[in-house]
PDB file of C-alpha atoms in Angstrom:
ATOM      1  CA  UNK A 239      -5.438  22.607   1.047  1.00  0.00           C
ATOM      2  CA  UNK A 240      -3.666  23.670  -2.161  1.00  0.00           C
ATOM      3  CA  UNK A 241      -1.856  21.700  -4.840  1.00  0.00           C
ATOM      4  CA  UNK A 242       1.594  22.483  -3.390  1.00  0.00           C
ATOM      5  CA  UNK A 243       0.761  21.009   0.018  1.00  0.00           C
ATOM      6  CA  UNK A 244      -0.830  17.970  -1.615  1.00  0.00           C
ATOM      7  CA  UNK A 245       2.231  17.319  -3.795  1.00  0.00           C
ATOM      8  CA  UNK A 246       4.615  17.684  -0.831  1.00  0.00           C
ATOM      9  CA  UNK A 247       2.454  15.298   1.211  1.00  0.00           C
ATOM     10  CA  UNK A 248       2.413  12.740  -1.618  1.00  0.00           C
ATOM     11  CA  UNK A 249       6.186  13.028  -2.097  1.00  0.00           C
ATOM     12  CA  UNK A 250       6.748  12.450   1.629  1.00  0.00           C
ATOM     13  CA  UNK A 251       4.708   9.237   1.547  1.00  0.00           C
ATOM     14  CA  UNK A 252       6.455   8.091  -1.636  1.00  0.00           C
ATOM     15  CA  UNK A 253       9.918   8.688  -0.164  1.00  0.00           C
ATOM     16  CA  UNK A 254       9.093   6.734   3.003  1.00  0.00           C
ATOM     17  CA  UNK A 255       7.436   3.949   0.999  1.00  0.00           C
ATOM     18  CA  UNK A 256      10.212   3.540  -1.555  1.00  0.00           C
ATOM     19  CA  UNK A 257      12.998   3.897   1.011  1.00  0.00           C
ATOM     20  CA  UNK A 258      11.475   1.121   3.130  1.00  0.00           C
ATOM     21  CA  UNK A 259      11.050  -1.167   0.101  1.00  0.00           C
ATOM     22  CA  UNK A 260      14.550  -0.578  -1.270  1.00  0.00           C
ATOM     23  CA  UNK A 261      16.035  -1.100   2.204  1.00  0.00           C
ATOM     24  CA  UNK A 262      14.187  -4.402   2.615  1.00  0.00           C
ATOM     25  CA  UNK A 263      15.152  -5.593  -0.885  1.00  0.00           C
ATOM     26  CA  UNK A 264      18.831  -4.790  -0.336  1.00  0.00           C
ATOM     27  CA  UNK A 265      19.114  -6.105   3.233  1.00  0.00           C
ATOM     28  CA  UNK A 266      16.710  -9.062   3.496  1.00  0.00           C
ATOM     29  CA  UNK A 267      16.458 -12.443   1.812  1.00  0.00           C
ATOM     30  CA  UNK A 268      12.951 -13.339   0.650  1.00  0.00           C
ATOM     31  CA  UNK A 269      11.051 -14.807   3.599  1.00  0.00           C
ATOM     32  CA  UNK A 270      13.441 -13.399   6.202  1.00  0.00           C
ATOM     33  CA  UNK A 271      11.849 -11.771   9.228  1.00  0.00           C
ATOM     34  CA  UNK A 272      12.864  -9.715  12.251  1.00  0.00           C
ATOM     35  CA  UNK A 273      10.717  -9.558  15.377  1.00  0.00           C
ATOM     36  CA  UNK A 274      10.248  -5.980  16.572  1.00  0.00           C
ATOM     37  CA  UNK A 275       7.607  -6.874  19.167  1.00  0.00           C
ATOM     38  CA  UNK A 276       5.789 -10.156  19.730  1.00  0.00           C
ATOM     39  CA  UNK A 277       2.842  -8.608  17.845  1.00  0.00           C
ATOM     40  CA  UNK A 278       4.848  -6.881  15.086  1.00  0.00           C
ATOM     41  CA  UNK A 279       7.432  -8.293  12.678  1.00  0.00           C
ATOM     42  CA  UNK A 280       9.303  -7.128   9.604  1.00  0.00           C
ATOM     43  CA  UNK A 281       8.702  -9.954   7.143  1.00  0.00           C
ATOM     44  CA  UNK A 282       9.937  -9.671   3.566  1.00  0.00           C
ATOM     45  CA  UNK A 283       7.581 -11.071   0.940  1.00  0.00           C
ATOM     46  CA  UNK A 284       6.836 -10.126  -2.653  1.00  0.00           C
ATOM     47  CA  UNK A 285       3.376  -9.814  -4.143  1.00  0.00           C
ATOM     48  CA  UNK A 286       3.008 -10.599  -7.848  1.00  0.00           C
ATOM     49  CA  UNK A 287      -0.739  -9.983  -7.907  1.00  0.00           C
ATOM     50  CA  UNK A 288      -3.332  -7.610  -6.551  1.00  0.00           C
ATOM     51  CA  UNK A 289      -4.615  -7.280  -2.986  1.00  0.00           C
ATOM     52  CA  UNK A 290      -3.969 -10.346  -0.798  1.00  0.00           C
ATOM     53  CA  UNK A 291      -1.801 -11.805  -3.572  1.00  0.00           C
ATOM     54  CA  UNK A 292      -4.733 -12.530  -5.908  1.00  0.00           C
ATOM     55  CA  UNK A 293      -3.762 -13.116  -9.542  1.00  0.00           C
ATOM     56  CA  UNK A 294      -5.815 -12.650 -12.694  1.00  0.00           C
ATOM     57  CA  UNK A 295      -4.502 -16.010 -13.897  1.00  0.00           C
ATOM     58  CA  UNK A 296      -6.303 -17.621 -10.943  1.00  0.00           C
ATOM     59  CA  UNK A 297      -9.691 -16.605 -12.350  1.00  0.00           C
ATOM     60  CA  UNK A 298      -9.023 -16.179 -16.085  1.00  0.00           C
ATOM     61  CA  UNK A 299      -7.530 -18.639 -18.617  1.00  0.00           C
ATOM     62  CA  UNK A 300      -4.360 -16.587 -19.127  1.00  0.00           C
ATOM     63  CA  UNK A 301      -0.700 -17.043 -18.197  1.00  0.00           C
ATOM     64  CA  UNK A 302       0.849 -15.474 -15.106  1.00  0.00           C
ATOM     65  CA  UNK A 303       2.924 -13.130 -17.289  1.00  0.00           C
ATOM     66  CA  UNK A 304      -0.083 -11.845 -19.237  1.00  0.00           C
ATOM     67  CA  UNK A 305      -2.068 -11.500 -16.016  1.00  0.00           C
ATOM     68  CA  UNK A 306       0.750  -9.488 -14.459  1.00  0.00           C
ATOM     69  CA  UNK A 307       0.991  -7.187 -17.483  1.00  0.00           C
ATOM     70  CA  UNK A 308      -2.779  -6.612 -17.549  1.00  0.00           C
ATOM     71  CA  UNK A 309      -2.768  -5.836 -13.823  1.00  0.00           C
ATOM     72  CA  UNK A 310       0.102  -3.335 -14.161  1.00  0.00           C
ATOM     73  CA  UNK A 311      -1.565  -1.573 -17.100  1.00  0.00           C
ATOM     74  CA  UNK A 312      -4.832  -1.437 -15.151  1.00  0.00           C
ATOM     75  CA  UNK A 313      -2.978   0.140 -12.216  1.00  0.00           C
ATOM     76  CA  UNK A 314      -1.497   2.762 -14.536  1.00  0.00           C
ATOM     77  CA  UNK A 315      -4.950   3.735 -15.784  1.00  0.00           C
ATOM     78  CA  UNK A 316      -6.162   3.826 -12.175  1.00  0.00           C
ATOM     79  CA  UNK A 317      -3.292   6.171 -11.265  1.00  0.00           C
ATOM     80  CA  UNK A 318      -4.311   8.605 -14.009  1.00  0.00           C
ATOM     81  CA  UNK A 319      -7.917   8.406 -12.864  1.00  0.00           C
ATOM     82  CA  UNK A 320      -7.079   9.064  -9.216  1.00  0.00           C
ATOM     83  CA  UNK A 321      -4.669  11.827 -10.230  1.00  0.00           C
ATOM     84  CA  UNK A 322      -7.392  13.559 -12.219  1.00  0.00           C
ATOM     85  CA  UNK A 323      -9.790  13.164  -9.272  1.00  0.00           C
ATOM     86  CA  UNK A 324      -7.236  14.770  -6.962  1.00  0.00           C
ATOM     87  CA  UNK A 325      -6.586  17.666  -9.353  1.00  0.00           C
ATOM     88  CA  UNK A 326     -10.330  18.177  -9.752  1.00  0.00           C
ATOM     89  CA  UNK A 327     -11.139  18.288  -6.018  1.00  0.00           C
ATOM     90  CA  UNK A 328      -8.276  20.726  -5.386  1.00  0.00           C
ATOM     91  CA  UNK A 329      -9.366  22.902  -8.306  1.00  0.00           C
ATOM     92  CA  UNK A 330     -12.937  22.957  -6.999  1.00  0.00           C
ATOM     93  CA  UNK A 331     -11.642  23.739  -3.500  1.00  0.00           C
ATOM     94  CA  UNK A 332     -13.340  20.736  -1.957  1.00  0.00           C
ATOM     95  CA  UNK A 333     -13.097  19.981   1.755  1.00  0.00           C
ATOM     96  CA  UNK A 334      -9.646  19.377   3.212  1.00  0.00           C
ATOM     97  CA  UNK A 335     -10.851  15.986   4.448  1.00  0.00           C
ATOM     98  CA  UNK A 336     -11.569  14.876   0.889  1.00  0.00           C
ATOM     99  CA  UNK A 337      -8.289  16.253  -0.458  1.00  0.00           C
ATOM    100  CA  UNK A 338      -6.244  14.562   2.289  1.00  0.00           C
ATOM    101  CA  UNK A 339      -8.022  11.265   1.636  1.00  0.00           C
ATOM    102  CA  UNK A 340      -7.549  11.358  -2.138  1.00  0.00           C
ATOM    103  CA  UNK A 341      -3.911  12.417  -1.688  1.00  0.00           C
ATOM    104  CA  UNK A 342      -3.333   9.362   0.511  1.00  0.00           C
ATOM    105  CA  UNK A 343      -4.980   7.039  -2.011  1.00  0.00           C
ATOM    106  CA  UNK A 344      -3.007   8.541  -4.900  1.00  0.00           C
ATOM    107  CA  UNK A 345       0.312   8.339  -3.025  1.00  0.00           C
ATOM    108  CA  UNK A 346      -0.302   4.707  -2.074  1.00  0.00           C
ATOM    109  CA  UNK A 347      -1.364   3.666  -5.547  1.00  0.00           C
ATOM    110  CA  UNK A 348       1.650   5.438  -7.083  1.00  0.00           C
ATOM    111  CA  UNK A 349       3.988   3.802  -4.559  1.00  0.00           C
ATOM    112  CA  UNK A 350       2.869   0.304  -5.541  1.00  0.00           C
ATOM    113  CA  UNK A 351       2.833   1.017  -9.274  1.00  0.00           C
ATOM    114  CA  UNK A 352       6.506   2.021  -9.074  1.00  0.00           C
ATOM    115  CA  UNK A 353       7.257  -1.507  -7.838  1.00  0.00           C
ATOM    116  CA  UNK A 354       5.157  -3.108 -10.579  1.00  0.00           C
ATOM    117  CA  UNK A 355       6.660  -1.049 -13.384  1.00  0.00           C
ATOM    118  CA  UNK A 356      10.331  -0.736 -12.413  1.00  0.00           C
ATOM    119  CA  UNK A 357      11.438  -3.279  -9.802  1.00  0.00           C
ATOM    120  CA  UNK A 358      11.629  -6.195 -12.229  1.00  0.00           C
ATOM    121  CA  UNK A 359      14.099  -4.234 -14.345  1.00  0.00           C
ATOM    122  CA  UNK A 360      16.368  -2.924 -11.575  1.00  0.00           C
ATOM    123  CA  UNK A 361      16.575  -5.722  -8.973  1.00  0.00           C
ATOM    124  CA  UNK A 362      17.800  -9.289  -9.216  1.00  0.00           C
ATOM    125  CA  UNK A 363      16.014 -12.151  -7.444  1.00  0.00           C
ATOM    126  CA  UNK A 364      15.798 -12.262  -3.649  1.00  0.00           C
ATOM    127  CA  UNK A 365      15.654 -16.057  -3.362  1.00  0.00           C
ATOM    128  CA  UNK A 366      18.449 -17.247  -1.037  1.00  0.00           C
ATOM    129  CA  UNK A 367      20.331 -13.972  -1.558  1.00  0.00           C
ATOM    130  CA  UNK A 368      20.058 -10.266  -0.867  1.00  0.00           C
ATOM    131  CA  UNK A 369      19.033  -8.390  -4.008  1.00  0.00           C
ATOM    132  CA  UNK A 370      21.180  -5.713  -5.633  1.00  0.00           C
ATOM    133  CA  UNK A 371      19.801  -2.395  -6.814  1.00  0.00           C
ATOM    134  CA  UNK A 372      20.453  -1.771 -10.538  1.00  0.00           C
ATOM    135  CA  UNK A 373      21.578  -5.365 -10.974  1.00  0.00           C
ATOM    136  CA  UNK A 374      23.133  -6.579 -14.221  1.00  0.00           C
ATOM    137  CA  UNK A 375      20.839  -9.609 -14.006  1.00  0.00           C
ATOM    138  CA  UNK A 376      17.359  -8.294 -13.153  1.00  0.00           C
ATOM    139  CA  UNK A 377      14.658 -10.816 -12.325  1.00  0.00           C
ATOM    140  CA  UNK A 378      12.235  -9.415 -14.918  1.00  0.00           C
ATOM    141  CA  UNK A 379      11.626  -6.420 -17.106  1.00  0.00           C
ATOM    142  CA  UNK A 380       9.562  -3.243 -17.180  1.00  0.00           C
ATOM    143  CA  UNK A 381       5.920  -3.776 -16.146  1.00  0.00           C
ATOM    144  CA  UNK A 382       6.689  -7.162 -14.566  1.00  0.00           C
ATOM    145  CA  UNK A 383       7.927  -6.106 -11.131  1.00  0.00           C
ATOM    146  CA  UNK A 384       6.737  -7.548  -7.823  1.00  0.00           C
ATOM    147  CA  UNK A 385       5.384  -5.356  -5.030  1.00  0.00           C
ATOM    148  CA  UNK A 386       7.488  -5.474  -1.849  1.00  0.00           C
ATOM    149  CA  UNK A 387       5.615  -6.058   1.423  1.00  0.00           C
ATOM    150  CA  UNK A 388       7.118  -6.139   4.905  1.00  0.00           C
ATOM    151  CA  UNK A 389       4.747  -4.983   7.664  1.00  0.00           C
ATOM    152  CA  UNK A 390       3.326  -7.938   9.570  1.00  0.00           C
ATOM    153  CA  UNK A 391       1.144  -7.729  12.689  1.00  0.00           C
ATOM    154  CA  UNK A 392       0.402 -11.236  14.039  1.00  0.00           C
ATOM    155  CA  UNK A 393      -1.282  -9.731  17.101  1.00  0.00           C
ATOM    156  CA  UNK A 394      -2.884 -13.079  17.957  1.00  0.00           C
ATOM    157  CA  UNK A 395      -1.091 -16.327  17.138  1.00  0.00           C
ATOM    158  CA  UNK A 396      -2.850 -19.220  18.823  1.00  0.00           C
ATOM    159  CA  UNK A 397      -4.703 -22.494  18.283  1.00  0.00           C
ATOM    160  CA  UNK A 398      -8.436 -23.072  18.116  1.00  0.00           C
ATOM    161  CA  UNK A 399      -9.748 -25.131  21.082  1.00  0.00           C
ATOM    162  CA  UNK A 400      -9.917 -28.830  20.228  1.00  0.00           C
ATOM    163  CA  UNK A 401     -13.630 -28.977  21.064  1.00  0.00           C
ATOM    164  CA  UNK A 402     -14.561 -26.509  18.299  1.00  0.00           C
ATOM    165  CA  UNK A 403     -16.059 -28.188  15.212  1.00  0.00           C
ATOM    166  CA  UNK A 404     -14.289 -27.861  11.853  1.00  0.00           C
ATOM    167  CA  UNK A 405     -11.384 -25.726  13.112  1.00  0.00           C
ATOM    168  CA  UNK A 406     -10.493 -27.396  16.438  1.00  0.00           C
ATOM    169  CA  UNK A 407      -6.734 -27.784  16.870  1.00  0.00           C
ATOM    170  CA  UNK A 408      -5.929 -25.611  13.846  1.00  0.00           C
ATOM    171  CA  UNK A 409      -3.732 -22.545  13.984  1.00  0.00           C
ATOM    172  CA  UNK A 410      -5.458 -19.169  14.329  1.00  0.00           C
ATOM    173  CA  UNK A 411      -3.623 -15.968  13.521  1.00  0.00           C
ATOM    174  CA  UNK A 412      -4.811 -12.364  13.535  1.00  0.00           C
ATOM    175  CA  UNK A 413      -3.788 -10.163  11.701  1.00  0.00           C
ATOM    176  CA  UNK A 414      -2.530 -12.357   8.794  1.00  0.00           C
ATOM    177  CA  UNK A 415      -1.859 -10.023   5.812  1.00  0.00           C
ATOM    178  CA  UNK A 416       1.620  -8.584   5.134  1.00  0.00           C
ATOM    179  CA  UNK A 417       1.542  -5.092   3.634  1.00  0.00           C
ATOM    180  CA  UNK A 418       3.602  -1.935   3.042  1.00  0.00           C
ATOM    181  CA  UNK A 419       3.492   1.836   3.559  1.00  0.00           C
ATOM    182  CA  UNK A 420       1.687   2.382   0.250  1.00  0.00           C
ATOM    183  CA  UNK A 421      -1.039  -0.086   1.245  1.00  0.00           C
ATOM    184  CA  UNK A 422      -1.370   1.728   4.566  1.00  0.00           C
ATOM    185  CA  UNK A 423      -1.836   5.059   2.772  1.00  0.00           C
ATOM    186  CA  UNK A 424      -4.539   3.622   0.508  1.00  0.00           C
ATOM    187  CA  UNK A 425      -6.380   1.968   3.405  1.00  0.00           C
ATOM    188  CA  UNK A 426      -6.182   5.142   5.489  1.00  0.00           C
ATOM    189  CA  UNK A 427      -7.518   7.268   2.637  1.00  0.00           C
ATOM    190  CA  UNK A 428     -10.408   4.888   1.987  1.00  0.00           C
ATOM    191  CA  UNK A 429     -11.082   4.691   5.728  1.00  0.00           C
ATOM    192  CA  UNK A 430     -11.313   8.484   5.950  1.00  0.00           C
ATOM    193  CA  UNK A 431     -13.837   8.546   3.108  1.00  0.00           C
ATOM    194  CA  UNK A 432     -15.946   5.861   4.779  1.00  0.00           C
ATOM    195  CA  UNK A 433     -15.835   7.182   8.342  1.00  0.00           C
ATOM    196  CA  UNK A 434     -15.947  10.901   7.550  1.00  0.00           C
ATOM    197  CA  UNK A 435     -18.067  10.624   4.419  1.00  0.00           C
ATOM    198  CA  UNK A 436     -20.362  13.574   5.155  1.00  0.00           C
ATOM    199  CA  UNK A 437     -17.489  15.782   6.205  1.00  0.00           C
ATOM    200  CA  UNK A 438     -15.416  14.822   3.148  1.00  0.00           C
ATOM    201  CA  UNK A 439     -18.157  15.593   0.628  1.00  0.00           C
ATOM    202  CA  UNK A 440     -19.736  18.543   2.405  1.00  0.00           C
ATOM    203  CA  UNK A 441     -17.356  21.471   2.492  1.00  0.00           C
ATOM    204  CA  UNK A 442     -19.804  23.764   4.274  1.00  0.00           C
ATOM    205  CA  UNK A 443     -20.100  21.295   7.146  1.00  0.00           C
ATOM    206  CA  UNK A 444     -16.311  21.040   7.499  1.00  0.00           C
ATOM    207  CA  UNK A 445     -15.933  24.830   7.495  1.00  0.00           C
ATOM    208  CA  UNK A 446     -18.567  25.082  10.229  1.00  0.00           C
ATOM    209  CA  UNK A 447     -16.770  22.425  12.303  1.00  0.00           C
ATOM    210  CA  UNK A 448     -13.412  24.187  11.911  1.00  0.00           C
ATOM    211  CA  UNK A 449     -14.966  27.555  12.829  1.00  0.00           C
ATOM    212  CA  UNK A 450     -16.531  26.035  15.927  1.00  0.00           C
ATOM    213  CA  UNK A 451     -13.221  24.481  16.975  1.00  0.00           C
ATOM    214  CA  UNK A 452     -11.501  27.856  16.483  1.00  0.00           C
ATOM    215  CA  UNK A 453     -14.076  29.598  18.678  1.00  0.00           C
ATOM    216  CA  UNK A 454     -13.644  26.992  21.396  1.00  0.00           C
ATOM    217  CA  UNK A 455      -9.886  27.505  21.387  1.00  0.00           C
TER     218      UNK A 455
END
């Protein structure tokens, strides 16, 4: 896989990710949801922190604003690091599995950093109203944007049996997190590295597998 294919792949993910986020921001009120299937909903939420909504201010004695700025700057450094990793593996002609995985991670990380850096400066609030793109009254400023999430899969929404200790009678829901296309790309890339670890970091093995598949065809 060459640099051109990687860039086109990343751009495709970014376009889908940003289109979906901008559409949700300009058509949904915060907290609004639409049921697609009983196990899949479009639910508009905004994430001010890291994964699962965690904030630095929850664990460090700093304000939410400072925590948000630190997190955004950290993400920017991470983007440069992942970008260099991607360039390096392509330059060294690493396995296609590794390049696809790193491309997915880079595209997802870049998709979310765009929200964090720019959305606060181009959208107004979504509370009780549909946001406007390039609003005259943005809800924040550069580096203080919130990440837009909308994909929700409550595949199981039930109640624990009353006879169960501690949790009896309480609501049980699986899968709880709300995420976006960028998160999906990152998770998929990491999943590829975990599941196909040997194939990703052993180019000779991947070439042998591809040659064998070609012979079988």
